[in-house]
Amino acid sequence: MVTLKIEVIIASSGTIENIANVTANEVILNGSNTNTSTTIYVGDVNVSIIKVSNASANPHYGDHVKYTITVENHGPINGTNVIVTDYIDTTKLHYINHTASNSTTYDNNTGIWNIGNLTPNQLVTLTIEVEIIGLGNITNTANITTNETNVNNQSSTNKFTVSDVNISIIKIANTTAKVNIGDNITYTINVTNNGPTTATGVNVTDIIDSNKLQYLNSSPSNGAYDESTGIWTIGNILPEQSAILTINVTVIGTSSVTNTANVTTNQTNINTTNRSSTVVINFTKKDVNISVNVPDGKVGDTVNITLNLTDEHGNPVNTIANVIVDGVNYTNVEFVDGIAIVSYNITVVKNNITVGFMGNDKYNGTEGIFGVNFTKGGVNLNVSISNGSVGDIVNITLSLTDEHGNPVNTIANVTVGGVNYTDVGFVDGVAVINYTITGANDNITVGFGGNDNYNGTGGTFGVNFTKGGVNLNVSVSNGSVGDTVNITLSLTDEHGNPVNTTANVTVGGVNYTGVEFVDGVAVINYTITGANDNITVGFDGNDNYNHVNKTIDVNFTKKDVNIDINVPNTKVGHNATATITVKDLNGNSIPNALIKVVLNGKSLGNFITDKNGQVHLVIPVSKNNTIEVIFDGDYQYNSTKKLFEFEGNSSTNNTNNTNGTNNSSNNHTNNNSDNNSNNDNNNNNNHTNNNNSNGFRGSNINMKKTGVSLIDIILLILCIFGLISANKLRTRNNFKNSNNNIMGK
């Protein structure tokens, strides 16, 4: 019996079977035992982990970096409870987000990536995004664990270096209070490396303002400072180390000085708040006192004002500075032994003025209010006036000078010919006023009203103002003779402006005195005296305006008339009094109208109406009667005629009924008139007759209801009849006498 021992290293996991076979040249009698095997089970896993990043070759503070962790089971068995631990250094990295394969979870607070079971040949990944917030070397390691023994690598590490630096600079001065010119100042500049990396090529720029500071010397702890360029070359600064520079200067300028030191490095400096440092120092100047001496004067005078300047201790100050006297600026006034004199022109009346010393690079400014006696100034006024006529607008040029002949610039009221002009501005002593000539004159008074600064003045100046021409427009209403119509007169000057004046006016030969035109308009009540197609209107003029006449078209016509004829109901053979009335269309009586009367074809003559427009004629009454009244018209009324027919009463009873008329009028114009007049015999015999059988053409006559009993009426009729019979003879005599008078017999 022989024995063979073989020692091996397990190179895989899972079930491992090893078989030994025996062979011989001879026949093996024990044929069933020619091989043997041994089987073992290896529970180890082969799970790898790899961690990489996308960081650049030269990453910087603030960059975003993604870590990618890859875990893979190379088999041949499952890896169980696979866990990766990846702690993020929160002092240098800031977690943003992550992405893990399905069915796996990652907790950024603990850094644990829980994978669970991983089957053979299965691969999972985890991506973590972070922001760089630290400097120097940044190392991150991912570790993996499994329930089984892992024969592969147990961790994976990723490294990169952030070469940025954290450099700060602080500059201070040995004083922060105000300093005087000539004082020395020490500036101290401290540059510190606050990070873990070395800063190289460190330079500081600090330029001294040579207009306000004079460089004395400097002392750097590292490197060298060049005062001409203001550059301090430091070189390298190791972590947690500082470099210091002191600079000594003397104040030579005014006001204040601002000095700033800036630091630069080869690397990116992440210190955004302290890359530069500024110091501001204010310079003080000496205080002074000023007093003045001001002579009295009037507006327009020039006076010399003496200024006296002293320091805080009462010593005279010799310097050059600007001075302001009541708003007037005097530049570069020189004070010698503390005294300066300025010439001041008085422009306003006042009892005090403000004088200011404006200061300079050595002395503070100061001012004071000082009493003065500045009074009103006298002025002279010259006037130039253009010729013109009433209604013209002329330019009046006013020239105003003070007592020294200098032009006066001011604002004041001015009066010209009694017209007030307010707030007239004089520029270079001249003002131009637009004056409307209102009267024909050879002189005019002009006054400068004065103001707070100048006395008033005035004078009378010769002018050539003549009468103005006018234009007359007339508007006349239509009307008939005897009507009163409004005539509207519109009066304008030669420039078309309304003329307001009072003057006499004639219309158709009628004079109207003292007619007032308001806004160029006057209205006259004119009574039409004749039928005309034109009329002459005259503006008679006055002291200021020339006269003008104008003939205008009108429509003045004659009036139409009506004739009424009234004859009482009269018995045939008796006399009746006919009443003829002449009226216009408005019902107004027309007195003194000449009419011709024809009775039954026979002319009774021409008659003139009385004051009531009536003619009363005693006429004989026949069975059938016709009265024709003819009016031939006159200068005022159109012609017309009227025909009236009536019947006499054939009954034995008479009555005083008035019959109607049959109006048949023909209106026409006829200038033919007979100037005959009749004696107005008003012999009206009123007869009462209850029998109305005597009708009149063109009328309906009805009995009037009286309410009296029939017996009483009969008795009354008998009485009346007796009276009529008794007076019959007398009536006939009167009729005969009346007709003799009418017909001229």
XYZ file of C-alpha atoms in Angstrom:
745
model
C 0.000 0.000 0.000
C 1.238 3.344 -0.951
C -0.095 6.858 0.021
C -0.136 10.185 -1.899
C -0.783 13.514 -0.187
C -1.610 16.644 -2.326
C -1.932 20.163 -0.765
C -3.980 22.766 -2.735
C -5.372 26.231 -2.339
C -9.088 26.662 -2.871
C -9.493 29.050 -5.768
C -13.273 29.076 -6.100
C -16.333 28.651 -4.072
C -19.258 26.325 -4.223
C -19.094 22.444 -4.480
C -15.680 21.025 -5.301
C -15.387 17.303 -6.201
C -11.989 15.580 -6.515
C -11.789 12.073 -8.144
C -8.782 9.686 -7.986
C -8.586 6.865 -10.596
C -6.191 3.898 -10.434
C -4.946 1.934 -13.465
C -2.409 -0.931 -13.903
C -0.863 -2.947 -16.682
C -2.355 -5.998 -15.229
C -5.875 -6.851 -14.683
C -7.153 -5.397 -11.489
C -9.047 -8.058 -9.783
C -11.007 -5.678 -7.678
C -12.609 -3.901 -10.626
C -15.208 -2.150 -8.526
C -12.659 -0.180 -6.589
C -10.544 1.392 -9.246
C -11.544 5.052 -8.410
C -12.598 7.083 -5.488
C -13.745 10.758 -5.009
C -14.002 13.409 -2.326
C -16.535 16.347 -2.389
C -16.293 19.553 -0.377
C -18.483 22.768 -0.344
C -16.780 26.178 -0.239
C -19.147 29.048 0.979
C -16.917 32.075 0.053
C -18.073 34.790 -2.404
C -16.216 36.847 -4.960
C -17.705 40.355 -4.791
C -15.663 43.316 -6.063
C -16.079 47.063 -5.298
C -14.692 49.973 -7.375
C -15.085 53.726 -6.586
C -14.192 56.468 -9.060
C -14.963 60.237 -9.428
C -15.297 62.719 -12.258
C -13.144 65.317 -10.500
C -10.907 67.319 -12.847
C -7.169 67.283 -12.688
C -7.282 70.630 -10.895
C -10.543 70.821 -8.975
C -11.578 73.997 -7.205
C -13.569 75.063 -4.245
C -17.247 75.082 -5.196
C -16.933 72.495 -7.984
C -19.482 69.666 -8.178
C -18.052 66.122 -8.178
C -19.826 62.814 -8.830
C -18.608 59.600 -7.138
C -19.580 56.304 -8.817
C -19.368 53.028 -6.786
C -19.705 49.756 -8.698
C -20.273 46.403 -6.876
C -20.229 43.108 -8.864
C -20.683 39.457 -7.804
C -18.308 37.354 -9.875
C -19.968 34.081 -8.587
C -20.469 31.294 -8.369
C -22.810 31.730 -5.362
C -25.094 34.509 -4.106
C -23.669 37.189 -1.902
C -26.088 37.921 0.895
C -26.592 40.981 3.070
C -24.225 43.010 0.908
C -23.603 46.416 2.507
C -21.348 49.288 1.341
C -20.290 52.003 3.777
C -19.230 55.331 2.197
C -18.844 58.189 4.649
C -18.778 61.722 3.091
C -16.309 64.104 4.778
C -18.743 66.913 5.561
C -15.880 69.297 6.398
C -14.782 69.247 2.786
C -17.746 67.898 0.828
C -21.397 68.909 0.798
C -23.900 66.191 -0.191
C -26.241 67.184 -3.038
C -28.011 64.006 -4.256
C -27.509 60.358 -5.203
C -28.788 57.674 -7.600
C -28.827 53.990 -6.567
C -29.670 50.849 -8.583
C -33.140 49.380 -8.198
C -33.847 47.463 -4.988
C -30.900 49.177 -3.223
C -31.052 52.149 -0.857
C -28.545 54.758 0.282
C -28.677 56.935 3.414
C -26.422 59.977 3.028
C -26.578 60.679 6.768
C -25.070 57.262 7.741
C -23.229 56.622 4.506
C -24.698 53.094 4.259
C -25.671 51.655 0.893
C -27.862 48.615 1.554
C -27.597 46.264 -1.467
C -29.066 43.040 0.025
C -28.555 39.863 -1.992
C -26.374 39.891 -5.050
C -26.698 36.979 -7.461
C -23.746 35.688 -9.470
C -22.716 38.055 -12.254
C -25.090 40.766 -10.932
C -23.756 44.347 -10.938
C -25.155 47.384 -9.035
C -24.047 51.044 -8.952
C -24.391 54.074 -6.672
C -23.716 57.632 -7.854
C -23.253 60.402 -5.230
C -23.033 64.101 -6.236
C -21.213 66.489 -3.848
C -19.904 70.070 -3.795
C -16.318 70.802 -2.788
C -16.290 73.004 0.318
C -12.791 72.220 1.606
C -9.220 72.542 0.516
C -6.201 70.214 0.216
C -6.357 66.416 -0.169
C -9.832 64.934 -0.205
C -9.939 61.117 0.250
C -13.123 59.034 0.116
C -13.234 55.243 0.714
C -16.096 52.826 0.133
C -16.050 49.539 2.189
C -18.091 46.414 1.390
C -19.261 43.601 3.694
C -21.157 40.319 3.026
C -22.430 37.458 5.157
C -20.052 35.191 3.299
C -16.342 35.386 3.176
C -15.445 37.694 0.288
C -12.374 36.567 -1.490
C -12.226 39.878 -3.523
C -11.192 43.394 -2.440
C -13.023 44.742 0.598
C -12.761 48.515 -0.181
C -12.085 51.143 -2.856
C -10.614 54.627 -2.360
C -10.761 57.825 -4.521
C -8.457 60.805 -3.945
C -8.088 64.295 -5.438
C -6.415 67.476 -4.263
C -7.978 71.008 -4.154
C -5.101 73.444 -4.524
C -7.161 76.622 -3.764
C -6.060 78.791 -0.855
C -7.791 80.841 1.849
C -5.841 84.087 2.108
C -7.153 87.106 4.051
C -5.827 90.662 4.309
C -6.440 93.249 7.023
C -5.229 96.853 6.925
C -5.398 99.264 9.846
C -4.059 102.714 10.729
C -2.739 103.938 14.013
C -5.531 106.512 14.146
C -9.171 106.584 13.111
C -9.902 110.080 14.418
C -9.468 113.266 12.435
C -5.898 114.335 11.849
C -4.369 117.598 10.851
C -2.212 118.364 7.880
C 1.391 117.419 8.726
C 0.519 114.531 11.045
C 2.241 111.121 10.548
C 0.224 107.945 10.001
C 1.333 104.295 10.226
C -0.521 101.739 8.134
C -0.227 98.020 9.116
C -1.131 95.316 6.588
C -1.519 91.673 7.771
C -1.833 88.813 5.221
C -2.773 85.360 6.655
C -3.040 81.873 5.086
C -6.135 80.401 6.748
C -6.189 77.168 4.697
C -4.384 73.825 4.614
C -2.554 74.511 1.373
C 0.465 76.653 0.705
C -0.206 79.913 -1.134
C 2.358 80.810 -3.753
C 2.981 84.043 -5.673
C 1.336 86.139 -2.973
C 1.374 89.884 -3.809
C -0.297 92.891 -2.152
C -1.036 96.154 -4.007
C -1.277 99.248 -1.802
C -0.910 102.518 -3.731
C -0.341 105.611 -1.608
C -2.275 108.725 -2.764
C 0.656 111.068 -3.350
C -1.697 114.094 -3.545
C -2.695 113.641 0.076
C 0.011 111.447 1.622
C 3.803 111.669 1.543
C 5.614 108.275 1.794
C 8.236 108.036 4.543
C 9.307 104.370 4.864
C 8.058 100.770 5.096
C 8.951 97.506 6.891
C 7.846 94.069 5.471
C 8.178 90.807 7.449
C 8.301 88.858 4.185
C 9.368 89.949 0.743
C 9.812 93.583 -0.344
C 7.579 96.702 -0.836
C 8.028 99.128 -3.749
C 6.484 102.507 -2.815
C 6.575 103.740 -6.434
C 4.330 100.918 -7.667
C 2.654 100.156 -4.338
C 3.366 96.397 -4.762
C 4.417 94.238 -1.801
C 5.929 90.979 -3.133
C 5.515 88.298 -0.416
C 6.087 84.995 -2.282
C 4.888 81.838 -0.470
C 2.840 81.684 2.714
C 2.555 78.317 4.436
C -0.703 77.184 6.018
C -1.578 79.047 9.230
C 1.227 81.597 8.663
C 1.068 85.414 8.199
C 3.099 88.227 6.610
C 3.067 91.821 7.945
C 3.930 95.184 6.305
C 4.039 98.615 7.976
C 4.028 101.859 5.955
C 4.688 105.306 7.443
C 3.305 108.451 5.714
C 2.712 112.171 6.386
C -0.604 113.961 5.701
C -0.197 116.672 3.055
C -3.703 116.810 1.493
C -7.177 117.953 2.482
C -10.548 116.488 3.332
C -9.988 112.721 3.656
C -7.970 109.900 2.147
C -9.051 106.378 1.276
C -6.337 103.716 1.136
C -6.994 100.132 -0.006
C -4.733 97.048 0.030
C -5.562 94.149 -2.348
C -4.017 90.620 -2.174
C -3.486 88.186 -5.100
C -2.159 84.584 -5.270
C -1.226 82.036 -7.923
C -4.017 79.821 -6.645
C -7.688 80.603 -6.482
C -8.382 82.479 -3.269
C -11.674 81.305 -1.828
C -11.797 84.141 0.703
C -14.317 86.464 -0.952
C -14.803 88.756 2.037
C -11.222 89.653 2.925
C -9.374 89.864 -0.369
C -9.020 93.629 0.149
C -9.004 96.005 3.095
C -9.698 99.752 3.150
C -8.896 102.474 5.659
C -10.497 105.946 5.496
C -8.951 108.829 7.430
C -10.522 112.282 7.649
C -8.344 115.345 7.829
C -9.286 118.358 9.914
C -8.747 122.022 9.049
C -8.395 125.049 11.291
C -11.435 127.093 12.256
C -11.570 130.835 11.502
C -13.681 133.863 12.457
C -14.833 136.572 10.051
C -16.096 140.111 10.661
C -17.180 142.733 8.101
C -17.594 146.476 7.692
C -20.327 147.541 5.217
C -21.026 151.217 4.269
C -24.616 152.481 3.859
C -26.019 152.705 0.331
C -29.002 152.618 -2.000
C -30.078 150.006 -4.507
C -27.846 150.484 -7.553
C -24.862 151.743 -5.520
C -21.547 149.862 -5.388
C -19.964 149.762 -1.913
C -16.654 148.360 -0.664
C -17.057 145.670 2.001
C -14.043 145.063 4.266
C -13.536 141.473 5.488
C -11.404 140.648 8.562
C -10.308 136.962 8.967
C -8.725 135.598 12.163
C -7.929 132.124 13.513
C -9.182 130.581 16.766
C -6.636 132.558 18.708
C -7.460 135.924 17.110
C -4.423 135.956 14.856
C -4.809 137.364 11.305
C -5.104 134.649 8.670
C -3.249 135.097 5.397
C -4.792 132.874 2.753
C -6.716 132.734 -0.533
C -10.266 131.461 -0.677
C -13.683 132.084 -2.191
C -16.059 134.476 -0.464
C -19.846 134.790 -0.840
C -21.631 138.059 -0.051
C -25.398 137.588 0.013
C -25.333 135.013 -2.764
C -22.692 136.741 -4.907
C -19.571 134.588 -5.308
C -16.094 136.169 -5.230
C -13.381 133.687 -6.251
C -9.776 133.603 -5.021
C -10.102 136.494 -2.602
C -6.717 137.188 -1.034
C -6.459 137.988 2.667
C -3.364 139.980 3.572
C -2.790 140.438 7.293
C -6.288 139.000 7.622
C -7.909 141.795 5.498
C -9.692 141.581 2.126
C -11.920 144.146 0.349
C -14.692 143.235 -2.119
C -16.841 145.588 -4.218
C -20.528 144.803 -3.783
C -23.405 146.071 -5.930
C -26.560 146.700 -3.868
C -29.517 145.057 -5.620
C -32.225 144.947 -2.951
C -33.359 146.889 0.083
C -32.398 145.098 3.295
C -31.083 145.558 6.798
C -28.708 142.568 6.923
C -26.577 140.440 4.632
C -24.895 137.035 4.897
C -21.141 136.894 4.315
C -19.378 133.548 4.016
C -15.719 132.527 3.941
C -15.776 129.291 1.908
C -12.568 127.834 3.355
C -9.752 125.975 1.562
C -7.362 123.095 2.133
C -6.162 124.543 5.438
C -9.116 126.419 6.881
C -12.710 125.547 7.484
C -15.401 127.788 6.073
C -17.461 130.153 8.194
C -20.241 132.675 7.683
C -22.179 135.307 9.581
C -25.119 137.696 9.270
C -24.241 141.387 9.513
C -26.423 144.485 9.767
C -26.547 146.927 6.818
C -28.546 149.995 5.742
C -29.505 149.426 2.100
C -32.402 151.691 0.991
C -34.494 152.110 -2.173
C -32.792 153.510 -5.241
C -33.973 156.265 -7.533
C -34.682 155.566 -11.221
C -35.033 157.462 -14.497
C -37.685 156.552 -17.061
C -37.498 157.146 -20.798
C -40.342 156.215 -23.142
C -40.531 155.582 -26.886
C -44.060 155.423 -28.370
C -45.112 154.595 -31.935
C -47.740 156.669 -33.773
C -51.179 155.192 -34.250
C -54.927 155.601 -34.396
C -57.592 154.750 -31.867
C -57.991 150.968 -31.821
C -54.398 150.334 -32.884
C -52.055 148.369 -30.648
C -48.673 150.046 -30.446
C -45.457 149.062 -28.736
C -44.367 151.353 -25.930
C -40.715 150.848 -25.042
C -39.735 151.742 -21.481
C -36.072 152.300 -20.572
C -35.321 152.249 -16.840
C -31.939 153.284 -15.417
C -30.683 153.913 -11.902
C -29.159 157.141 -10.659
C -25.820 156.074 -12.094
C -27.237 155.443 -15.560
C -27.068 151.681 -15.237
C -29.936 149.580 -16.630
C -32.339 148.384 -13.945
C -33.524 144.786 -14.010
C -36.655 144.485 -11.920
C -40.376 143.715 -11.913
C -42.959 146.375 -11.108
C -46.359 147.740 -12.078
C -46.548 150.298 -14.882
C -49.405 152.627 -15.836
C -49.863 153.942 -19.381
C -52.650 156.421 -19.990
C -54.456 155.201 -16.890
C -54.162 151.533 -17.872
C -52.384 149.410 -15.251
C -49.886 146.745 -16.324
C -48.919 144.465 -13.445
C -45.599 142.714 -12.943
C -43.826 144.217 -15.938
C -40.361 142.702 -16.233
C -37.428 144.963 -17.120
C -34.569 143.045 -18.744
C -31.364 144.985 -19.278
C -33.429 147.983 -18.204
C -35.954 147.601 -21.052
C -39.615 146.587 -21.065
C -42.004 146.636 -24.021
C -45.738 147.089 -23.445
C -48.509 146.490 -25.972
C -50.823 149.445 -25.569
C -54.236 149.757 -27.194
C -54.943 153.374 -28.191
C -58.295 154.399 -26.734
C -58.322 158.117 -27.424
C -56.995 160.693 -29.888
C -54.345 162.533 -27.871
C -51.092 164.386 -28.296
C -49.584 163.272 -24.980
C -49.807 160.394 -22.554
C -48.753 159.829 -18.947
C -46.528 156.845 -18.179
C -45.713 155.813 -14.611
C -43.270 153.319 -13.102
C -44.975 152.209 -9.880
C -41.827 151.311 -8.002
C -41.410 148.251 -5.769
C -39.555 147.106 -2.687
C -36.206 148.167 -4.144
C -36.879 151.197 -6.353
C -38.847 154.392 -5.915
C -41.603 155.138 -8.365
C -41.330 157.721 -11.161
C -43.302 158.889 -14.169
C -43.811 161.580 -16.768
C -45.930 162.916 -19.629
C -44.698 162.106 -23.104
C -45.754 163.420 -26.503
C -47.657 161.078 -28.812
C -49.470 161.216 -32.122
C -52.685 159.312 -31.495
C -55.363 160.121 -34.097
C -58.993 159.155 -34.512
C -59.623 155.595 -35.529
C -61.587 154.365 -38.483
C -64.583 152.129 -37.901
C -66.649 149.583 -39.792
C -70.400 149.486 -39.354
C -72.590 146.453 -39.847
C -76.358 146.745 -39.495
C -79.028 144.111 -38.952
C -82.657 145.253 -39.416
C -85.787 143.244 -38.757
C -88.560 143.192 -41.349
C -91.702 145.229 -40.588
C -94.503 147.396 -41.784
C -95.001 151.126 -41.587
C -95.790 152.103 -38.040
C -94.044 149.076 -36.544
C -91.175 149.550 -34.130
C -88.308 147.246 -35.031
C -84.906 146.571 -33.479
C -81.945 147.757 -35.510
C -78.718 146.112 -34.328
C -75.530 148.058 -35.014
C -72.164 146.282 -34.856
C -69.202 148.628 -34.677
C -65.617 147.400 -35.116
C -62.328 149.158 -35.546
C -60.025 148.744 -38.518
C -58.611 145.583 -36.915
C -61.994 143.938 -36.484
C -62.118 144.509 -32.726
C -65.431 145.549 -31.100
C -65.610 149.287 -30.372
C -67.032 150.382 -27.026
C -68.034 154.021 -27.249
C -70.925 156.493 -27.104
C -71.940 158.550 -30.124
C -74.906 159.893 -32.088
C -76.492 157.642 -34.691
C -78.883 158.499 -37.510
C -81.318 155.947 -38.935
C -83.365 156.988 -41.970
C -82.896 160.617 -41.034
C -83.884 160.090 -37.396
C -81.193 161.159 -34.943
C -80.454 159.079 -31.861
C -78.195 160.848 -29.392
C -75.815 159.268 -26.915
C -76.086 155.739 -28.303
C -73.896 153.414 -26.262
C -71.980 150.581 -27.916
C -71.194 147.719 -25.516
C -68.870 145.030 -26.845
C -69.270 146.832 -30.159
C -73.070 146.399 -30.251
C -75.945 148.871 -29.923
C -79.650 148.197 -30.414
C -82.007 151.006 -31.549
C -85.802 150.908 -31.492
C -86.802 152.384 -34.840
C -90.383 153.212 -35.890
C -90.941 152.508 -39.583
C -92.256 155.642 -41.291
C -92.360 154.531 -44.884
C -92.357 151.492 -47.098
C -88.752 151.308 -48.328
C -86.310 148.771 -49.628
C -83.224 150.485 -48.178
C -82.295 152.795 -45.374
C -79.213 154.854 -44.540
C -77.623 154.388 -41.106
C -74.911 156.742 -39.965
C -72.416 156.551 -37.070
C -71.633 160.233 -36.443
C -68.260 159.590 -34.812
C -66.875 161.347 -31.745
C -63.586 162.529 -30.297
C -61.983 159.128 -30.839
C -63.620 157.648 -33.939
C -64.351 158.922 -37.422
C -67.895 158.905 -38.770
C -69.202 156.307 -41.207
C -72.472 155.864 -43.162
C -73.959 152.747 -44.602
C -77.004 152.119 -46.776
C -78.559 148.746 -46.199
C -81.401 146.775 -47.735
C -84.616 146.540 -45.713
C -88.049 145.097 -46.137
C -90.422 147.834 -44.871
C -93.956 147.330 -46.209
C -97.388 148.958 -45.840
C -100.004 147.484 -43.522
C -103.223 145.845 -44.596
C -106.506 147.198 -43.227
C -110.006 145.894 -42.510
C -113.239 147.887 -42.938
C -116.262 147.113 -40.794
C -119.737 148.529 -41.732
C -122.558 148.490 -39.225
C -126.135 149.614 -40.062
C -128.926 149.128 -37.524
C -132.136 147.347 -38.554
C -134.206 150.231 -39.913
C -137.651 150.466 -41.474
C -137.810 151.216 -45.175
C -138.185 154.911 -45.715
C -136.527 155.821 -42.466
C -133.018 157.082 -41.843
C -130.291 154.975 -40.201
C -126.861 155.825 -38.830
C -124.232 153.692 -40.539
C -120.997 153.215 -38.578
C -117.895 152.582 -40.684
C -114.767 151.435 -38.749
C -111.266 151.238 -40.261
C -108.750 148.995 -38.411
C -105.412 147.319 -39.076
C -105.018 143.566 -38.998
C -104.200 143.679 -35.302
C -107.529 145.283 -34.547
C -106.111 148.746 -33.917
C -108.285 151.681 -35.039
C -106.860 153.869 -37.803
C -107.691 157.561 -37.282
C -107.529 160.199 -40.059
C -108.030 157.605 -42.773
C -109.601 159.049 -45.948
C -112.426 156.823 -47.240
C -114.959 157.128 -50.070
C -118.563 155.971 -49.443
C -120.962 154.899 -52.200
C -124.629 154.186 -51.323
C -126.704 152.286 -53.843
C -124.288 153.313 -56.626
C -124.250 156.982 -55.638
C -121.164 158.538 -54.060
C -121.791 160.090 -50.691
C -118.320 161.715 -50.728
C -114.963 161.383 -49.003
C -114.734 161.156 -45.232
C -111.938 161.138 -42.613
C -112.119 158.711 -39.682
C -112.195 160.106 -36.189
C -109.842 159.215 -33.380
C -111.611 155.863 -33.018
C -111.127 155.095 -36.701
C -114.845 155.593 -37.396
C -117.180 157.574 -39.641
C -120.904 157.882 -38.682
C -123.226 158.555 -41.635
C -127.012 159.091 -41.552
C -128.417 157.343 -44.627
C -131.925 156.692 -46.000
C -132.997 153.053 -45.942
C -134.601 151.419 -48.981
C -135.846 147.924 -49.487
C -132.502 146.725 -50.931
C -129.358 148.675 -50.085
C -125.679 148.482 -51.011
C -122.916 150.416 -49.278
C -119.396 150.369 -50.763
C -116.502 151.834 -48.745
C -113.262 152.473 -50.611
C -109.895 153.180 -48.921
C -107.245 154.162 -51.461
C -104.367 153.631 -49.045
C -101.614 156.050 -48.046
C -97.957 156.027 -47.176
C -98.676 153.660 -44.292
C -101.547 151.414 -45.335
C -102.440 149.408 -48.398
C -105.668 150.221 -50.273
C -108.827 148.179 -49.772
C -112.569 148.354 -50.302
C -115.654 146.733 -48.845
C -119.126 146.065 -50.231
C -122.024 145.768 -47.807
C -125.576 144.789 -48.744
C -128.615 144.953 -46.461
C -132.425 145.138 -46.632
C -134.721 147.662 -45.043
C -137.332 146.495 -42.591
C -140.772 146.443 -44.241
C -142.674 145.822 -40.986
C -144.434 148.543 -39.096
C -142.307 147.956 -35.978
C -138.743 149.192 -35.822
C -135.882 147.873 -33.739
C -132.244 148.828 -33.075
C -130.779 145.467 -34.053
C -127.418 145.678 -35.671
C -127.123 143.700 -38.863
C -124.077 141.725 -39.831
C -121.829 142.487 -42.717
C -120.995 140.766 -45.936
C -117.227 141.191 -46.155
C -115.995 141.402 -49.674
C -112.640 143.176 -49.370
C -110.168 143.834 -52.118
C -106.825 145.033 -50.723
C -104.696 146.958 -53.163
C -102.288 149.866 -53.143
C -103.621 153.190 -54.353
C -101.985 156.502 -53.668
C -104.933 158.486 -54.998
C -106.727 160.244 -52.146
C -109.171 163.071 -51.903
C -108.497 165.293 -48.995
C -112.092 165.978 -48.202
C -113.422 165.893 -44.696
C -116.904 165.587 -43.422
C -118.566 167.101 -40.478
C -118.981 164.334 -38.003
C -122.751 164.390 -37.420
C -123.567 161.707 -34.988
C -127.277 161.610 -35.569
C -127.925 158.090 -34.485
C -131.621 157.274 -34.265
C -132.009 153.986 -32.554
C -135.301 152.334 -33.395
C -136.674 149.377 -31.535
C -138.624 146.865 -33.596
C -139.559 143.412 -32.445
C -140.365 142.341 -35.986
C -137.136 140.849 -37.397
C -138.505 139.970 -40.775
C -136.185 142.516 -42.440
C -133.178 140.209 -42.992
C -129.634 141.248 -43.929
C -127.486 139.377 -46.392
C -124.577 137.599 -44.900
C -125.982 137.613 -41.401
C -128.337 135.682 -39.175
C -130.337 137.824 -36.789
C -132.198 136.165 -33.938
C -134.329 137.576 -31.192
C -132.672 137.982 -27.918
C -134.353 136.223 -25.026
C -135.217 138.834 -22.419
C -137.326 136.902 -19.953
C -140.115 139.636 -20.094
C -143.822 138.573 -20.290
C -145.726 138.991 -23.602
C -148.226 141.548 -22.117
C -145.395 143.754 -20.936
C -143.739 143.572 -24.326
C -146.955 144.562 -26.150
C -147.521 147.554 -23.886
C -143.890 148.609 -24.377
C -144.204 148.334 -28.165
C -147.337 150.501 -28.178
C -145.567 153.169 -26.189
C -142.577 153.120 -28.465
C -144.784 153.252 -31.554
C -146.492 156.360 -30.215
C -143.174 158.035 -29.606
C -142.018 157.160 -33.076
C -145.116 158.601 -34.664
C -144.736 161.785 -32.696
C -141.114 162.199 -33.783
C -141.545 161.132 -37.392
C -141.734 164.614 -38.780
C -138.717 165.761 -36.768
C -136.699 162.809 -37.988
C -137.412 163.567 -41.597
C -136.262 167.134 -41.140
C -133.052 165.986 -39.492
C -132.396 163.493 -42.275
C -132.892 166.122 -44.916
C -130.494 168.483 -43.155
C -127.923 165.734 -42.617
C -127.918 164.707 -46.278
C -127.566 168.267 -47.355
C -124.415 168.463 -45.200
C -123.012 165.170 -46.499
C -123.622 165.808 -50.185
C -122.657 169.412 -50.039
C -126.141 170.514 -51.107
